[in-house]
Short mmCIF file of C-alpha atoms and ligand atoms in Angstrom, two decimals:
data_model
loop_
_atom_site.label_atom_id
_atom_site.label_comp_id
_atom_site.label_asym_id
_atom_site.label_seq_id
_atom_site.Cartn_x
_atom_site.Cartn_y
_atom_site.Cartn_z
CA MET F 20 10.31 -8.26 -8.18
CA GLN F 21 7.63 -10.54 -9.43
CA ILE F 22 4.26 -10.21 -7.79
CA ASN F 23 2.09 -13.22 -8.57
CA ILE F 24 -1.34 -11.80 -9.34
CA GLU F 25 -2.82 -15.26 -9.90
CA ARG F 26 -1.79 -16.25 -6.38
CA ILE F 27 -3.25 -13.04 -4.96
CA LYS F 28 -6.49 -13.71 -6.80
CA GLU F 29 -6.65 -17.30 -5.60
CA ASN F 30 -5.88 -16.40 -1.97
CA LEU F 31 -8.22 -13.43 -1.92
CA LEU F 32 -11.07 -15.47 -3.32
CA LYS F 33 -10.32 -18.30 -0.88
CA VAL F 34 -10.45 -16.05 2.19
CA GLY F 35 -12.48 -13.06 0.99
CA GLU F 36 -15.38 -15.10 -0.39
CA ILE F 37 -16.12 -16.63 3.01
CA GLY F 38 -19.44 -15.26 4.24
CA ARG F 39 -21.00 -14.86 0.79
CA VAL F 40 -24.74 -14.50 1.16
CA GLU F 41 -26.55 -16.22 -1.67
CA GLY F 42 -27.21 -13.71 -4.44
CA GLY F 43 -25.67 -10.92 -2.35
CA GLY F 44 -22.44 -9.73 -0.80
CA ILE F 45 -20.15 -10.87 1.99
CA THR F 46 -21.31 -10.93 5.61
CA ARG F 47 -18.34 -11.84 7.77
CA LEU F 48 -19.00 -9.99 10.98
CA ALA F 49 -16.55 -9.76 13.85
CA TYR F 50 -16.62 -12.89 16.06
CA SER F 51 -19.01 -14.71 13.73
CA LYS F 52 -18.54 -18.29 12.57
CA GLU F 53 -17.77 -16.90 9.10
CA PHE F 54 -14.96 -14.83 10.58
CA GLU F 55 -13.63 -17.90 12.35
CA GLU F 56 -13.74 -19.88 9.12
CA ALA F 57 -11.86 -17.15 7.23
CA ALA F 58 -9.33 -16.94 10.06
CA LYS F 59 -8.71 -20.68 9.79
CA GLU F 60 -8.19 -20.43 6.05
CA LEU F 61 -5.82 -17.50 6.51
CA ILE F 62 -3.82 -19.27 9.23
CA ASP F 63 -3.43 -22.16 6.83
CA LEU F 64 -2.04 -19.86 4.13
CA MET F 65 0.23 -18.15 6.66
CA LYS F 66 1.66 -21.48 7.77
CA LYS F 67 2.26 -22.47 4.16
CA ALA F 68 4.27 -19.25 3.87
CA ASN F 69 6.37 -20.44 6.86
CA LEU F 70 5.07 -17.75 9.16
CA GLU F 71 5.00 -18.21 12.90
CA VAL F 72 1.29 -17.77 13.62
CA THR F 73 -0.12 -16.42 16.87
CA GLY F 74 -3.50 -15.12 17.96
CA ASP F 75 -4.43 -12.82 20.81
CA GLY F 76 -7.30 -12.52 23.27
CA VAL F 77 -9.52 -10.53 20.90
CA GLN F 78 -8.93 -12.82 17.92
CA ASN F 79 -6.49 -10.72 15.97
CA ILE F 80 -4.16 -12.97 13.97
CA PHE F 81 -0.43 -12.41 13.54
CA GLY F 82 2.08 -14.20 11.32
CA LYS F 83 5.76 -13.48 11.81
CA ARG F 84 8.70 -13.93 9.44
CA SER F 85 12.05 -13.72 11.22
CA GLY F 86 14.51 -11.01 10.39
CA ASP F 87 18.30 -11.12 10.58
CA ASN F 88 17.98 -9.57 14.00
CA ASN F 89 14.86 -10.58 15.87
CA ASN F 90 15.57 -8.04 18.58
CA TYR F 91 14.66 -5.38 16.06
CA PRO F 92 11.06 -4.19 16.08
CA SER F 93 8.74 -5.69 13.46
CA ILE F 94 7.64 -4.17 10.21
CA MET F 95 3.91 -4.82 10.47
CA ILE F 96 1.64 -5.09 7.42
CA GLY F 97 -2.02 -5.92 7.24
CA SER F 98 -5.63 -4.86 7.55
CA HIS F 99 -8.87 -6.37 8.87
CA LEU F 100 -10.65 -9.62 8.14
CA ASP F 101 -14.21 -8.71 9.19
CA THR F 102 -16.74 -7.06 6.87
CA VAL F 103 -19.89 -4.99 7.14
CA PRO F 104 -23.17 -6.87 6.55
CA ASN F 105 -23.53 -7.51 2.80
CA GLY F 106 -20.14 -5.99 1.99
CA GLY F 107 -17.54 -6.79 -0.67
CA ILE F 108 -14.49 -9.05 -0.91
CA PHE F 109 -11.83 -6.32 -1.01
CA ASP F 110 -12.41 -4.08 2.02
CA GLY F 111 -9.94 -5.36 4.60
CA ALA F 112 -9.22 -8.82 3.19
CA LEU F 113 -7.24 -7.31 0.31
CA GLY F 114 -4.79 -5.67 2.72
CA VAL F 115 -4.24 -8.98 4.51
CA ILE F 116 -3.76 -10.99 1.31
CA ALA F 117 -1.48 -8.26 -0.10
CA ALA F 118 0.69 -8.62 3.02
CA LEU F 119 0.78 -12.38 2.53
CA GLU F 120 1.88 -11.91 -1.09
CA VAL F 121 4.78 -9.73 0.09
CA ILE F 122 5.92 -12.61 2.32
CA ASN F 123 5.53 -15.15 -0.48
CA VAL F 124 7.64 -13.06 -2.86
CA LEU F 125 10.35 -12.49 -0.22
CA ASN F 126 10.39 -16.25 0.43
CA GLU F 127 10.59 -17.13 -3.26
CA LYS F 128 13.44 -14.73 -3.87
CA ASN F 129 15.21 -15.74 -0.66
CA ILE F 130 15.31 -12.14 0.46
CA ARG F 131 16.26 -11.66 4.09
CA THR F 132 15.26 -8.51 5.93
CA ARG F 133 16.98 -7.00 8.95
CA HIS F 134 13.69 -6.57 10.78
CA PRO F 135 11.14 -9.28 11.35
CA ILE F 136 8.01 -8.80 9.23
CA GLU F 137 4.62 -9.40 10.79
CA ILE F 138 1.37 -9.84 8.95
CA VAL F 139 -1.72 -8.90 10.88
CA ALA F 140 -5.41 -9.58 10.31
CA PHE F 141 -7.36 -7.42 12.72
CA ASN F 142 -10.78 -8.32 14.01
CA ALA F 143 -13.77 -6.00 14.47
CA GLU F 144 -12.61 -3.07 12.36
CA GLU F 145 -16.08 -2.38 11.07
CA GLY F 146 -18.44 -0.74 13.53
CA SER F 147 -20.18 -3.22 15.83
CA ALA F 148 -21.58 -3.22 19.36
CA ILE F 149 -18.01 -3.16 20.55
CA GLY F 150 -17.05 -0.06 18.51
CA GLY F 151 -15.09 0.34 15.27
CA THR F 152 -11.38 -0.57 14.88
CA PHE F 153 -11.71 -2.56 18.10
CA GLY F 154 -8.98 -5.12 17.35
CA SER F 155 -6.35 -2.56 16.42
CA ARG F 156 -7.27 -0.22 19.27
CA VAL F 157 -6.77 -3.06 21.72
CA VAL F 158 -3.36 -3.98 20.27
CA VAL F 159 -1.94 -0.47 20.67
CA GLY F 160 -3.55 0.08 24.06
CA LEU F 161 -6.15 2.65 23.00
CA GLN F 162 -9.06 0.60 24.35
CA ASP F 163 -9.70 1.34 28.02
CA PRO F 164 -10.43 -2.10 29.52
CA TYR F 165 -12.51 -0.42 32.22
CA GLU F 166 -14.69 1.58 29.83
CA ASP F 167 -18.30 1.81 30.98
CA GLY F 168 -20.36 -1.10 29.69
CA LEU F 169 -17.42 -2.86 28.06
CA ILE F 170 -17.76 -6.00 30.21
CA GLU F 171 -21.29 -6.61 28.91
CA LYS F 172 -20.26 -5.99 25.31
CA LEU F 173 -17.28 -8.33 25.60
CA ASP F 174 -19.52 -10.92 27.17
CA GLN F 175 -21.72 -10.96 24.04
CA TYR F 176 -18.69 -12.21 22.14
CA GLY F 177 -17.53 -14.61 24.85
CA MET F 178 -14.64 -12.40 25.99
CA ASN F 179 -13.68 -10.63 29.19
CA ILE F 180 -11.47 -7.77 30.35
CA ASN F 181 -8.44 -10.03 30.68
CA ASP F 182 -8.72 -10.92 27.00
CA VAL F 183 -8.40 -7.21 26.23
CA LYS F 184 -5.57 -6.62 28.69
CA LYS F 185 -3.44 -9.53 27.53
CA SER F 186 -3.78 -8.45 23.87
CA VAL F 187 -2.07 -5.08 24.37
CA ARG F 188 1.32 -5.07 22.67
CA ASN F 189 4.39 -3.09 23.54
CA THR F 190 4.38 -0.73 20.56
CA ALA F 191 8.15 -0.32 20.84
CA GLY F 192 8.17 -3.75 19.19
CA ILE F 193 6.58 -2.33 16.04
CA LYS F 194 8.85 -0.25 13.83
CA VAL F 195 6.23 0.74 11.29
CA PHE F 196 2.73 -0.25 10.21
CA LEU F 197 1.59 -0.34 6.59
CA GLU F 198 -1.94 -0.94 5.36
CA LEU F 199 -2.95 -1.43 1.76
CA HIS F 200 -6.66 -0.74 1.38
CA VAL F 201 -9.27 0.02 -1.24
CA GLU F 202 -9.89 3.75 -1.50
CA GLN F 203 -13.66 3.50 -0.90
CA GLY F 204 -14.19 6.65 -2.94
CA ALA F 205 -14.25 7.48 -6.65
CA ASN F 206 -11.26 9.82 -6.69
CA LEU F 207 -8.53 7.47 -8.01
CA TYR F 208 -10.89 5.48 -10.21
CA GLU F 209 -12.26 8.56 -11.97
CA LYS F 210 -8.76 9.82 -12.71
CA GLY F 211 -7.38 6.42 -13.68
CA ILE F 212 -4.59 6.69 -11.09
CA PRO F 213 -3.57 3.30 -9.62
CA ILE F 214 -2.11 4.46 -6.29
CA GLY F 215 -3.28 6.89 -3.63
CA ILE F 216 -1.04 7.89 -0.72
CA PRO F 217 -3.06 9.38 2.13
CA THR F 218 -1.39 11.95 4.34
CA GLY F 219 -3.98 11.50 7.04
CA ILE F 220 -7.31 10.11 8.10
CA PHE F 221 -10.32 12.33 8.60
CA GLY F 222 -11.36 13.48 12.02
CA ILE F 223 -15.03 13.17 12.87
CA THR F 224 -17.07 15.75 14.75
CA ARG F 225 -20.76 15.34 15.49
CA TYR F 226 -23.16 17.90 16.86
CA GLY F 227 -26.68 17.26 18.01
CA ILE F 228 -28.75 20.30 17.07
CA VAL F 229 -32.07 20.96 18.76
CA ALA F 230 -34.52 23.42 17.22
CA LYS F 231 -37.27 24.56 19.57
CA GLY F 232 -40.55 26.15 18.51
CA GLU F 233 -44.11 25.61 19.63
CA ALA F 234 -46.22 22.49 19.17
CA ASN F 235 -49.78 23.30 18.16
CA HIS F 236 -52.89 22.09 16.34
CA ALA F 237 -52.28 21.43 12.63
CA GLY F 238 -55.78 22.58 11.66
CA THR F 239 -56.53 25.57 13.82
CA THR F 240 -53.13 27.33 13.83
CA PRO F 241 -52.86 29.68 10.84
CA MET F 242 -49.56 29.73 9.01
CA ARG F 243 -48.78 33.27 10.20
CA LEU F 244 -48.92 32.24 13.86
CA ARG F 245 -46.82 29.11 13.68
CA LYS F 246 -43.48 28.67 15.40
CA ASP F 247 -42.48 25.58 13.47
CA PRO F 248 -38.97 24.34 14.34
CA LEU F 249 -38.94 21.97 11.37
CA ILE F 250 -39.02 24.95 9.01
CA GLY F 251 -36.15 26.48 10.99
CA ALA F 252 -34.23 23.21 10.88
CA ALA F 253 -34.80 22.94 7.12
CA LYS F 254 -33.42 26.45 6.59
CA LEU F 255 -30.39 25.66 8.74
CA ILE F 256 -29.74 22.41 6.88
CA ILE F 257 -29.73 24.28 3.56
CA GLU F 258 -27.27 26.75 5.10
CA ILE F 259 -25.05 23.94 6.42
CA ASN F 260 -24.86 22.50 2.93
CA ARG F 261 -23.97 25.90 1.46
CA ILE F 262 -21.33 26.69 4.10
CA VAL F 263 -19.59 23.33 3.72
CA LYS F 264 -19.41 23.72 -0.07
CA GLU F 265 -18.08 27.24 0.40
CA ILE F 266 -15.29 26.09 2.73
CA GLY F 267 -14.53 23.46 0.12
CA GLU F 268 -13.10 19.95 -0.15
CA PRO F 269 -12.18 17.76 1.58
CA LEU F 270 -14.68 18.98 4.20
CA VAL F 271 -17.94 17.03 4.17
CA ALA F 272 -21.01 17.30 6.35
CA THR F 273 -23.91 14.89 6.59
CA ILE F 274 -27.24 14.99 8.34
CA GLY F 275 -28.30 11.36 8.56
CA VAL F 276 -30.67 11.58 11.49
CA ILE F 277 -33.58 13.95 12.00
CA LYS F 278 -36.55 13.62 14.35
CA ALA F 279 -39.60 15.80 14.85
CA TYR F 280 -41.50 15.72 18.16
CA PRO F 281 -44.13 14.74 19.02
CA GLY F 282 -43.97 13.19 15.55
CA THR F 283 -47.67 13.07 14.79
CA VAL F 284 -49.30 13.95 11.46
CA ASN F 285 -51.76 16.45 12.91
CA VAL F 286 -49.45 18.32 15.29
CA ILE F 287 -47.03 21.09 14.36
CA PRO F 288 -43.75 19.88 15.88
CA GLY F 289 -42.54 21.59 19.03
CA THR F 290 -38.99 20.30 18.84
CA VAL F 291 -36.78 19.00 16.06
CA GLU F 292 -33.51 17.22 16.67
CA PHE F 293 -30.91 16.37 14.09
CA ILE F 294 -27.29 15.33 14.05
CA VAL F 295 -24.72 16.89 11.76
CA GLU F 296 -21.51 14.97 11.21
CA LEU F 297 -18.45 16.77 9.84
CA ARG F 298 -15.28 15.17 8.54
CA ASP F 299 -12.05 16.79 7.46
CA ILE F 300 -8.33 16.32 7.73
CA ASP F 301 -8.03 19.66 9.50
CA ASN F 302 -9.85 20.28 12.78
CA GLN F 303 -9.70 24.05 12.28
CA ARG F 304 -11.80 23.82 9.15
CA ILE F 305 -14.36 21.80 11.09
CA GLU F 306 -14.41 24.46 13.81
CA GLU F 307 -14.74 27.21 11.22
CA ALA F 308 -17.75 25.41 9.73
CA VAL F 309 -19.43 24.91 13.11
CA ASN F 310 -18.99 28.59 13.99
CA LYS F 311 -20.64 29.54 10.72
CA PHE F 312 -23.49 27.09 11.38
CA LYS F 313 -24.05 28.79 14.74
CA ASN F 314 -24.09 32.25 13.15
CA SER F 315 -26.60 31.04 10.58
CA ALA F 316 -28.76 29.51 13.31
CA HIS F 317 -28.71 32.85 15.06
CA SER F 318 -29.84 34.77 11.99
CA ILE F 319 -32.51 32.20 11.07
CA GLY F 320 -33.60 32.40 14.72
CA GLY F 321 -36.74 34.47 15.06
CA ASP F 322 -39.17 32.38 17.05
CA ILE F 323 -37.00 29.29 16.76
CA GLY F 324 -34.19 28.65 19.22
CA PHE F 325 -31.25 26.42 18.31
CA ASP F 326 -29.01 24.52 20.73
CA PHE F 327 -25.77 22.91 19.64
CA ASN F 328 -24.47 19.96 21.65
CA LEU F 329 -21.09 18.44 20.89
CA LEU F 330 -21.48 14.65 20.72
CA ILE F 331 -18.15 13.45 19.35
CA ASN F 332 -14.88 15.12 18.47
CA LYS F 333 -12.36 12.62 17.16
CA PRO F 334 -9.43 14.61 15.81
CA PRO F 335 -7.85 13.77 12.44
CA THR F 336 -4.83 11.46 12.44
CA MET F 337 -1.77 12.33 10.42
CA LEU F 338 0.25 9.52 8.86
CA ASN F 339 4.04 9.46 9.11
CA LYS F 340 5.73 11.92 6.71
CA GLU F 341 8.85 9.78 6.22
CA VAL F 342 6.78 6.69 5.47
CA ILE F 343 4.71 8.71 2.98
CA GLU F 344 7.96 9.81 1.35
CA VAL F 345 9.19 6.21 1.05
CA ILE F 346 5.88 5.13 -0.54
CA LYS F 347 6.06 8.09 -2.93
CA ASN F 348 9.63 7.22 -3.92
CA ALA F 349 8.62 3.61 -4.49
CA CYS F 350 6.06 4.92 -7.01
CA LEU F 351 8.47 7.39 -8.60
CA SER F 352 11.23 4.82 -9.09
CA LYS F 353 8.80 2.58 -10.98
CA LYS F 354 7.11 5.49 -12.78
CA ILE F 355 3.78 4.55 -11.23
CA ALA F 356 1.17 7.30 -11.33
CA HIS F 357 0.10 8.22 -7.80
CA GLN F 358 -1.78 10.87 -5.95
CA ILE F 359 -1.31 12.34 -2.51
CA THR F 360 -4.72 12.19 -0.93
CA VAL F 361 -6.61 11.92 2.36
CA SER F 362 -8.72 9.15 3.81
CA GLY F 363 -12.37 9.92 4.39
CA ALA F 364 -12.95 6.53 6.02
CA GLY F 365 -11.53 5.27 9.30
CA HIS F 366 -9.01 2.41 9.25
CA ASP F 367 -6.92 0.26 11.56
CA ALA F 368 -4.04 2.48 10.41
CA LYS F 369 -5.70 5.27 12.40
CA SER F 370 -5.23 3.29 15.63
CA LEU F 371 -1.68 2.29 14.81
CA ALA F 372 -0.73 5.84 13.78
CA GLU F 373 -1.40 6.99 17.33
CA LYS F 374 1.56 4.92 18.53
CA VAL F 375 3.86 3.92 15.67
CA PRO F 376 4.99 5.40 12.32
CA THR F 377 2.23 4.43 9.91
CA GLY F 378 1.50 4.67 6.20
CA MET F 379 -1.29 3.63 3.86
CA ILE F 380 -1.50 2.69 0.20
CA PHE F 381 -4.84 3.08 -1.57
CA VAL F 382 -5.91 1.25 -4.70
CA PRO F 383 -8.92 2.43 -6.75
CA SER F 384 -12.48 1.40 -5.96
CA LYS F 385 -14.51 0.91 -9.14
CA ASP F 386 -17.12 3.68 -9.32
CA GLY F 387 -16.13 4.57 -5.76
CA LYS F 388 -18.28 1.75 -4.39
CA SER F 389 -17.54 0.01 -1.11
CA HIS F 390 -19.40 -1.63 1.78
CA CYS F 391 -21.64 -3.23 -0.86
CA PRO F 392 -21.56 -6.35 -3.05
CA GLU F 393 -20.53 -4.25 -6.10
CA GLU F 394 -17.22 -3.34 -4.44
CA TRP F 395 -14.49 -4.00 -7.01
CA THR F 396 -10.83 -3.25 -7.69
CA ASP F 397 -9.12 -4.31 -10.93
CA TRP F 398 -6.48 -7.01 -10.53
CA GLU F 399 -3.98 -4.88 -12.42
CA SER F 400 -4.34 -2.09 -9.84
CA ILE F 401 -3.97 -4.62 -7.04
CA LYS F 402 -0.76 -5.90 -8.61
CA THR F 403 0.58 -2.35 -8.78
CA GLY F 404 -0.45 -1.74 -5.18
CA VAL F 405 1.33 -4.84 -3.90
CA GLU F 406 4.45 -3.91 -5.89
CA VAL F 407 4.52 -0.54 -4.18
CA LEU F 408 3.91 -2.21 -0.80
CA LEU F 409 6.78 -4.64 -1.30
CA ASP F 410 9.19 -1.92 -2.43
CA THR F 411 8.19 0.25 0.50
CA ILE F 412 8.88 -2.54 2.98
CA ILE F 413 12.30 -3.28 1.54
CA LYS F 414 13.21 0.40 1.74
CA LEU F 415 11.81 0.82 5.25
CA ASP F 416 13.88 -2.16 6.40
CA SER F 417 17.01 -0.05 6.04
CA VAL F 418 15.91 3.41 7.18
CA GLU F 419 15.49 4.83 10.65
CA LEU F 420 12.11 6.39 11.33
CA TYR F 421 11.39 9.10 13.84
ZN1 LIG C 567 -11.68 -1.52 5.70
#
């Protein structure tokens, strides 16, 4: 079936370019006027594709194409329309425009589907005051409307609890969710493989680690008498790096925050705090790593005491095996090179996967770059990605999923 890459290009540039900062990237934050402008443009394109357009209380946008039986649950396709500050044109917007292209091709070829097909453009996927994947979490009912402090956050964006409540959908009305997205890593690009099929999305675990020693005078305390927690923390950080490499990919660990107290040039710190973030597709591997960190902390020990405090433990999300199989078969039948992979980044698909069968299709990110103006995916790869998406939808229209 003929995907029109020129149309994809035109539509993506029309919507995805909105929010371009002069000489820089795209800043189209959730609930900004740039987002609103892009939403308007998208709604226009959706209407031209004869979709029935609706919005919800948190400014997610839906466009529905009827099926032969509108009592059947929808096949939902899409991604998010917001960006990070100074981001690229592909992250999010590509998945929405890819979904629109699927509709346009089905319309052109007069192909009816049994199930209705719904395009979705989620709002507030990127982290903001309101939390990441906000729009999709609301839709599937994962956002607690009574969460502490939510009222104030919603108020910043001119919304209230009722807007959240009325946006929750009955997920029985969604048969399957598919999201085409840029990989945001160098894996596919380096190997020259056009399609990645993730089996799951990384879980995230964060520990706050406190190293305690003894603050003292930086001039009068000889080296042999110091109980410097920063030295202990440094040793532990080296160990963390070694342990994570030893356990092996896809496990990653990052220490992006470290603070020494009192934080003065002429005082040996008394306390050092840092946060280690671990991501993997398998929670057990994360636990194994943390246990090893604790053992290392114990043996580094000496005069330095280490405390580990669990801050966040978001388990990994597995995508639907049958959907993965359908995507894989779509690649095989067209002899398209593909790789089974995992997603290191969070996505709206993670929210949807909690409630409905969900699959993702990755296309390569040039040099693995994303969340920056250099973000790029070749049009040829995009065309291949949309072909796989279209084939997958047609196949899913006639299979039962469990
Ligand atoms: Zn994204």
